[in-house]
């Protein structure tokens, strides 16, 4: 997959966004079965760069990510 697309996992996860060679790269939104959601930059299937994580209970983190971890 290359370009923009949507992937659904059997677990209930869903990703809508940019792909490069079947890997999440660029901007995208990942929705988790718990109702949590991440909107932002991806690099090599990991949250990386600027993004926002929304928890189902209403909390949110806005900031930088590095290798799938909050950074800042």
Coordinates of C-alpha atoms in Angstrom, one line a residue:
X1 CA 0.0 0.0 0.0
X2 CA 1.3 3.4 -0.9
X3 CA -0.5 6.8 -0.6
X4 CA -3.6 7.3 1.5
X5 CA -5.7 4.4 2.8
X6 CA -7.5 2.7 5.6
X7 CA -6.7 -0.5 7.5
X8 CA -8.9 -2.3 9.9
X9 CA -7.6 -4.9 12.4
X10 CA -9.6 -7.9 13.7
X11 CA -8.9 -6.4 17.2
X12 CA -11.0 -3.4 16.3
X13 CA -8.2 -1.0 15.7
X14 CA -8.5 1.3 12.6
X15 CA -5.9 3.5 10.9
X16 CA -6.8 6.1 8.3
X17 CA -3.9 8.0 6.7
X18 CA -0.7 7.9 4.7
X19 CA 1.3 4.8 3.8
X20 CA 4.7 4.2 2.2
X21 CA 5.5 0.6 1.2
X22 CA 2.8 -0.9 3.5
X23 CA 4.1 1.1 6.5
X24 CA 2.3 4.0 8.3
X25 CA 4.3 7.1 7.4
X26 CA 3.1 10.7 7.3
X27 CA -0.1 11.9 8.8
X28 CA -2.8 9.6 10.1
X29 CA -5.4 8.8 12.7
X30 CA -5.4 5.5 14.7
X31 CA -8.5 4.6 16.6
X32 CA -8.2 2.0 19.3
X33 CA -10.9 -0.4 20.5
X34 CA -10.9 1.3 23.9
X35 CA -12.1 4.5 22.2
X36 CA -8.7 6.2 22.5
X37 CA -7.4 7.9 19.4
X38 CA -4.1 9.3 18.1
X39 CA -4.0 12.0 15.4
X40 CA -0.6 13.0 14.0
X41 CA 2.7 12.0 12.5
X42 CA 3.9 8.5 11.9
X43 CA 7.3 7.1 11.0
X44 CA 7.9 3.4 10.3
X45 CA 4.6 2.3 12.0
X46 CA 5.4 4.4 15.1
X47 CA 4.0 7.7 16.5
X48 CA 6.8 10.1 15.7
X49 CA 6.7 13.9 15.4
X50 CA 3.8 16.2 16.4
X51 CA 0.5 14.5 17.4
X52 CA -2.4 14.4 19.8
X53 CA -3.5 11.5 21.8
X54 CA -7.1 11.5 23.0
X55 CA -8.2 9.1 25.8
X56 CA -11.8 7.9 25.8
X57 CA -12.3 9.6 29.2
X58 CA -11.7 13.0 27.8
X59 CA -8.0 13.6 28.6
X60 CA -5.6 14.5 25.9
X61 CA -1.9 15.0 25.2
X62 CA -0.7 17.4 22.6
X63 CA 3.0 17.4 21.8
X64 CA 5.9 15.6 20.4
X65 CA 6.4 11.8 20.0
X66 CA 9.6 9.8 19.4
X67 CA 9.6 6.1 18.6
X68 CA 6.0 5.6 19.8
X69 CA 6.6 7.4 23.1
X70 CA 5.6 10.9 24.3
X71 CA 8.6 13.2 24.2
X72 CA 8.1 16.4 26.1

